[in-house]
Coordinates of C-alpha atoms and ligand atoms in Angstrom, one line a residue:
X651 CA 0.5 14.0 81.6
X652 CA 1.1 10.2 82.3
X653 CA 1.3 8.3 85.3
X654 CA 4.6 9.0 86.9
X655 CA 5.7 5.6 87.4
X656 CA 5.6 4.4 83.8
X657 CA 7.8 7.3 82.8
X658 CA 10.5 6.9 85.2
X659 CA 12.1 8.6 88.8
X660 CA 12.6 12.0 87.6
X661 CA 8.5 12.3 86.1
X662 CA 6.7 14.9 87.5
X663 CA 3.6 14.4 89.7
X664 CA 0.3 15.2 87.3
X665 CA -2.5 17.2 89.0
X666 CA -4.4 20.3 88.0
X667 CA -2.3 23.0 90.0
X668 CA 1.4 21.4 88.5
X669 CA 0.3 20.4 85.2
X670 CA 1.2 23.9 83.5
X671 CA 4.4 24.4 85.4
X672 CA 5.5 21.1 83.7
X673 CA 4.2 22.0 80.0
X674 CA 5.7 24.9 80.3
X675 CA 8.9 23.0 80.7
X676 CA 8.1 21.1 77.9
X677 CA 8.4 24.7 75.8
X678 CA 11.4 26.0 78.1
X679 CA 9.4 28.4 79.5
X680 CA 9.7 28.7 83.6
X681 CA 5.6 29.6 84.4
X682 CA 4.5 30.6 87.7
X683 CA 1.0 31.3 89.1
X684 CA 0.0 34.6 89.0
X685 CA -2.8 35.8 91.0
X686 CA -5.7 37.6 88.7
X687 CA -7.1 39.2 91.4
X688 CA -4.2 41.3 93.0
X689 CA -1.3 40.2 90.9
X690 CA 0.4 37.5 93.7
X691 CA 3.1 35.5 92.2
X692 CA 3.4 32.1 93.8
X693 CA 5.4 28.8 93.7
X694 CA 4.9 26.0 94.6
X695 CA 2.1 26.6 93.0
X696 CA -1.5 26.2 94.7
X697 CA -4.8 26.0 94.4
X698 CA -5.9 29.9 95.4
X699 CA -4.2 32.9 96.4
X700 CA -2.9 33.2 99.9
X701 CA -2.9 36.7 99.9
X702 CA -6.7 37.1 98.6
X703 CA -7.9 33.8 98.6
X704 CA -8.6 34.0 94.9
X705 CA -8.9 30.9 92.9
X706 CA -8.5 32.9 89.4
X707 CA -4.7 33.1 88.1
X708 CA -2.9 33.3 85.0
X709 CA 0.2 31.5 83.7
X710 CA 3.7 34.3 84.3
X711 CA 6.7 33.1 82.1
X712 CA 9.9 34.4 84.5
X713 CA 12.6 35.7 82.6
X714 CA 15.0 33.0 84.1
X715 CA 17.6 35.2 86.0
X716 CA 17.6 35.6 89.8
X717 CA 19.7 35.4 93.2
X718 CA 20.8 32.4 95.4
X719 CA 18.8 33.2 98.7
X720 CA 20.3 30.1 100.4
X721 CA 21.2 26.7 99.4
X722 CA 22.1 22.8 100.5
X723 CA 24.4 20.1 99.2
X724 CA 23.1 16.6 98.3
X725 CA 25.5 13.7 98.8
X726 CA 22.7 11.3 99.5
X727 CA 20.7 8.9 98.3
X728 CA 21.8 8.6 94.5
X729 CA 19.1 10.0 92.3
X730 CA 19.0 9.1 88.9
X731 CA 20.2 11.4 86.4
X732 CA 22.0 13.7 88.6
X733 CA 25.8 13.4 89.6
X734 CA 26.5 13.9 93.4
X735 CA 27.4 15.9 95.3
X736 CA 24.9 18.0 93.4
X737 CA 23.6 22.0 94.9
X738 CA 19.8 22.4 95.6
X739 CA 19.3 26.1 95.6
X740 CA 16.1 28.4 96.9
X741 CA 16.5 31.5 94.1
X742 CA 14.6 34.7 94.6
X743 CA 13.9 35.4 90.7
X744 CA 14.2 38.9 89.5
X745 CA 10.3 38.8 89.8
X746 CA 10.6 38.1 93.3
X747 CA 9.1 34.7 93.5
X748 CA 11.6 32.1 94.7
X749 CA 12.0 28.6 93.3
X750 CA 13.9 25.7 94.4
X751 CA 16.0 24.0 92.0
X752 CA 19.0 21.7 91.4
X753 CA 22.4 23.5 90.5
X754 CA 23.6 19.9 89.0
X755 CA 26.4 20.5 86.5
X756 CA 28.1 23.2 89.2
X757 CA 30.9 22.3 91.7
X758 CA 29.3 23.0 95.3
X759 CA 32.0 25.2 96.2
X760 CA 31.1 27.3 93.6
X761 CA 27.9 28.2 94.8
X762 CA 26.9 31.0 97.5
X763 CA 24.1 32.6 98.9
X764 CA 23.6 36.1 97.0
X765 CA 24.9 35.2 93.4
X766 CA 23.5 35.6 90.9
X767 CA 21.8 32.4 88.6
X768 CA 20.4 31.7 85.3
X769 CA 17.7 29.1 84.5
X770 CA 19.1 26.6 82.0
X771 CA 16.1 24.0 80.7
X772 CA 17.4 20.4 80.7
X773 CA 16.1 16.8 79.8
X774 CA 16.3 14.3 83.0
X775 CA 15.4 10.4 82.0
X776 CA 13.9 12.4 79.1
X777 CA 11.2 14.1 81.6
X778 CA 11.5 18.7 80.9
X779 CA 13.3 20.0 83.4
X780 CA 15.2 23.4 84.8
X781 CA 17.8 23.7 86.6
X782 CA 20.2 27.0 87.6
X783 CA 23.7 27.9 86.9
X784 CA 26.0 30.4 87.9
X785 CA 26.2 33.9 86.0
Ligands
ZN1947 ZN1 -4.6 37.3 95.1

Protein backbone atom coordinates (compact mmCIF):
# COMPACT_ATOMS: atom_id res chain seq x y z
CA UNK A 1 0.00 0.00 0.00
CA UNK A 2 0.89 3.74 -0.71
CA UNK A 3 0.19 6.82 0.97
CA UNK A 4 -3.42 7.60 0.38
CA UNK A 5 -3.04 11.03 -0.64
CA UNK A 6 -0.76 10.48 -3.66
CA UNK A 7 -3.26 7.97 -4.99
CA UNK A 8 -6.32 10.00 -4.85
CA UNK A 9 -9.89 10.50 -2.66
CA UNK A 10 -11.19 7.11 -3.05
CA UNK A 11 -7.46 5.30 -1.68
CA UNK A 12 -7.91 3.24 1.09
CA UNK A 13 -6.24 3.93 4.47
CA UNK A 14 -3.01 1.43 4.81
CA UNK A 15 -2.51 -0.14 8.22
CA UNK A 16 -1.88 -3.71 9.32
CA UNK A 17 -5.61 -4.72 10.30
CA UNK A 18 -7.09 -3.16 6.58
CA UNK A 19 -4.32 -3.95 4.40
CA UNK A 20 -5.71 -7.56 3.40
CA UNK A 21 -9.26 -6.42 3.06
CA UNK A 22 -7.86 -4.07 0.35
CA UNK A 23 -5.64 -6.75 -1.49
CA UNK A 24 -8.18 -8.86 -1.51
CA UNK A 25 -10.01 -6.32 -3.47
CA UNK A 26 -7.25 -6.10 -5.66
CA UNK A 27 -8.11 -10.03 -6.63
CA UNK A 28 -12.04 -9.48 -6.29
CA UNK A 29 -12.25 -11.38 -3.42
CA UNK A 30 -14.44 -9.73 -0.40
CA UNK A 31 -12.02 -11.09 2.93
CA UNK A 32 -13.13 -10.74 6.30
CA UNK A 33 -11.32 -11.54 9.61
CA UNK A 34 -12.03 -14.66 10.96
CA UNK A 35 -11.25 -15.50 14.40
CA UNK A 36 -8.81 -18.69 14.81
CA UNK A 37 -9.60 -19.16 18.02
CA UNK A 38 -13.50 -19.64 18.09
CA UNK A 39 -14.29 -18.96 14.50
CA UNK A 40 -15.77 -15.02 15.01
CA UNK A 41 -16.22 -13.34 11.75
CA UNK A 42 -15.70 -9.58 12.05
CA UNK A 43 -15.82 -6.35 10.00
CA UNK A 44 -14.56 -3.60 10.27
CA UNK A 45 -11.91 -5.46 10.82
CA UNK A 46 -9.75 -5.19 14.20
CA UNK A 47 -6.93 -5.90 15.84
CA UNK A 48 -8.35 -9.07 18.20
CA UNK A 49 -11.41 -10.89 18.66
CA UNK A 50 -14.15 -9.24 20.68
CA UNK A 51 -15.66 -12.34 21.55
CA UNK A 52 -12.30 -14.10 22.93
CA UNK A 53 -9.94 -11.48 22.83
CA UNK A 54 -7.78 -13.53 20.37
CA UNK A 55 -5.26 -11.74 18.36
CA UNK A 56 -4.89 -14.91 15.84
CA UNK A 57 -7.25 -14.85 12.65
CA UNK A 58 -7.37 -16.00 9.30
CA UNK A 59 -8.37 -14.29 5.95
CA UNK A 60 -12.58 -15.67 5.03
CA UNK A 61 -13.33 -14.94 1.30
CA UNK A 62 -17.52 -14.29 1.54
CA UNK A 63 -19.26 -15.63 -1.16
CA UNK A 64 -20.70 -12.05 -2.12
CA UNK A 65 -24.49 -12.50 -1.62
CA UNK A 66 -26.40 -11.15 1.42
CA UNK A 67 -29.58 -9.06 2.71
CA UNK A 68 -30.06 -5.18 3.08
CA UNK A 69 -30.39 -4.89 6.98
CA UNK A 70 -30.89 -1.09 6.63
CA UNK A 71 -29.66 1.63 4.50
CA UNK A 72 -29.23 5.64 3.87
CA UNK A 73 -29.21 7.99 0.89
CA UNK A 74 -26.27 10.32 0.13
CA UNK A 75 -27.09 13.56 -1.59
CA UNK A 76 -24.15 15.31 0.00
CA UNK A 77 -21.03 16.44 -0.33
CA UNK A 78 -20.01 15.26 -3.99
CA UNK A 79 -17.57 12.42 -3.70
CA UNK A 80 -15.51 11.69 -6.46
CA UNK A 81 -16.36 8.84 -8.56
CA UNK A 82 -19.66 8.25 -7.44
CA UNK A 83 -22.95 9.79 -8.92
CA UNK A 84 -25.49 11.23 -6.37
CA UNK A 85 -27.88 10.52 -4.92
CA UNK A 86 -26.01 7.32 -4.34
CA UNK A 87 -27.42 4.24 -1.51
CA UNK A 88 -25.04 3.33 1.33
CA UNK A 89 -26.24 -0.01 2.61
CA UNK A 90 -25.39 -2.18 5.98
CA UNK A 91 -25.70 -6.02 4.36
CA UNK A 92 -25.90 -8.92 6.58
CA UNK A 93 -23.91 -11.51 4.16
CA UNK A 94 -25.10 -15.00 3.98
CA UNK A 95 -22.16 -15.59 6.41
CA UNK A 96 -23.67 -13.43 8.80
CA UNK A 97 -21.16 -10.74 9.00
CA UNK A 98 -22.49 -7.34 7.87
CA UNK A 99 -20.61 -4.87 5.72
CA UNK A 100 -21.35 -1.36 4.69
CA UNK A 101 -21.10 -0.57 1.26
CA UNK A 102 -22.13 1.88 -1.54
CA UNK A 103 -25.12 0.65 -3.83
CA UNK A 104 -23.81 3.42 -6.50
CA UNK A 105 -25.14 2.41 -10.01
CA UNK A 106 -28.86 1.62 -8.27
CA UNK A 107 -31.79 4.25 -8.20
CA UNK A 108 -32.51 4.83 -4.32
CA UNK A 109 -35.90 3.92 -4.70
CA UNK A 110 -35.00 0.74 -5.66
CA UNK A 111 -33.39 -0.24 -2.63
CA UNK A 112 -35.17 -1.66 0.72
CA UNK A 113 -34.27 -3.14 3.82
CA UNK A 114 -34.62 -7.08 3.48
CA UNK A 115 -33.57 -7.55 -0.24
CA UNK A 116 -31.50 -9.39 -1.32
CA UNK A 117 -27.76 -8.04 -2.83
CA UNK A 118 -24.78 -9.18 -4.69
CA UNK A 119 -21.27 -7.89 -4.30
CA UNK A 120 -20.08 -6.50 -7.66
CA UNK A 121 -16.05 -5.51 -7.55
CA UNK A 122 -15.47 -2.15 -9.19
CA UNK A 123 -12.41 0.32 -9.96
CA UNK A 124 -12.99 3.90 -8.21
CA UNK A 125 -10.08 6.67 -9.40
CA UNK A 126 -8.49 3.35 -10.24
CA UNK A 127 -8.33 2.38 -6.35
CA UNK A 128 -10.28 -1.91 -5.94
CA UNK A 129 -13.29 -1.47 -4.74
CA UNK A 130 -16.95 -3.34 -4.02
CA UNK A 131 -19.94 -2.20 -4.06
CA UNK A 132 -23.70 -4.14 -3.91
CA UNK A 133 -26.39 -4.45 -6.31
CA UNK A 134 -29.77 -5.66 -6.27
CA UNK A 135 -30.60 -9.40 -7.03
ZN1 LIG B 1 -12.42 -15.32 18.96
Amino acid sequence: MTDASARGHNAPCSNRDFDFFYRGLEDERLLVQRCARCNQLRSLPSPGCESCGSLDWEPLPLAGEGEVYSYVTHYHPPLPGFAAPHPMALVTMDEGVRLLGAMDGTDPADVAIGRRVRVEFVRRENVAAFRFRNL
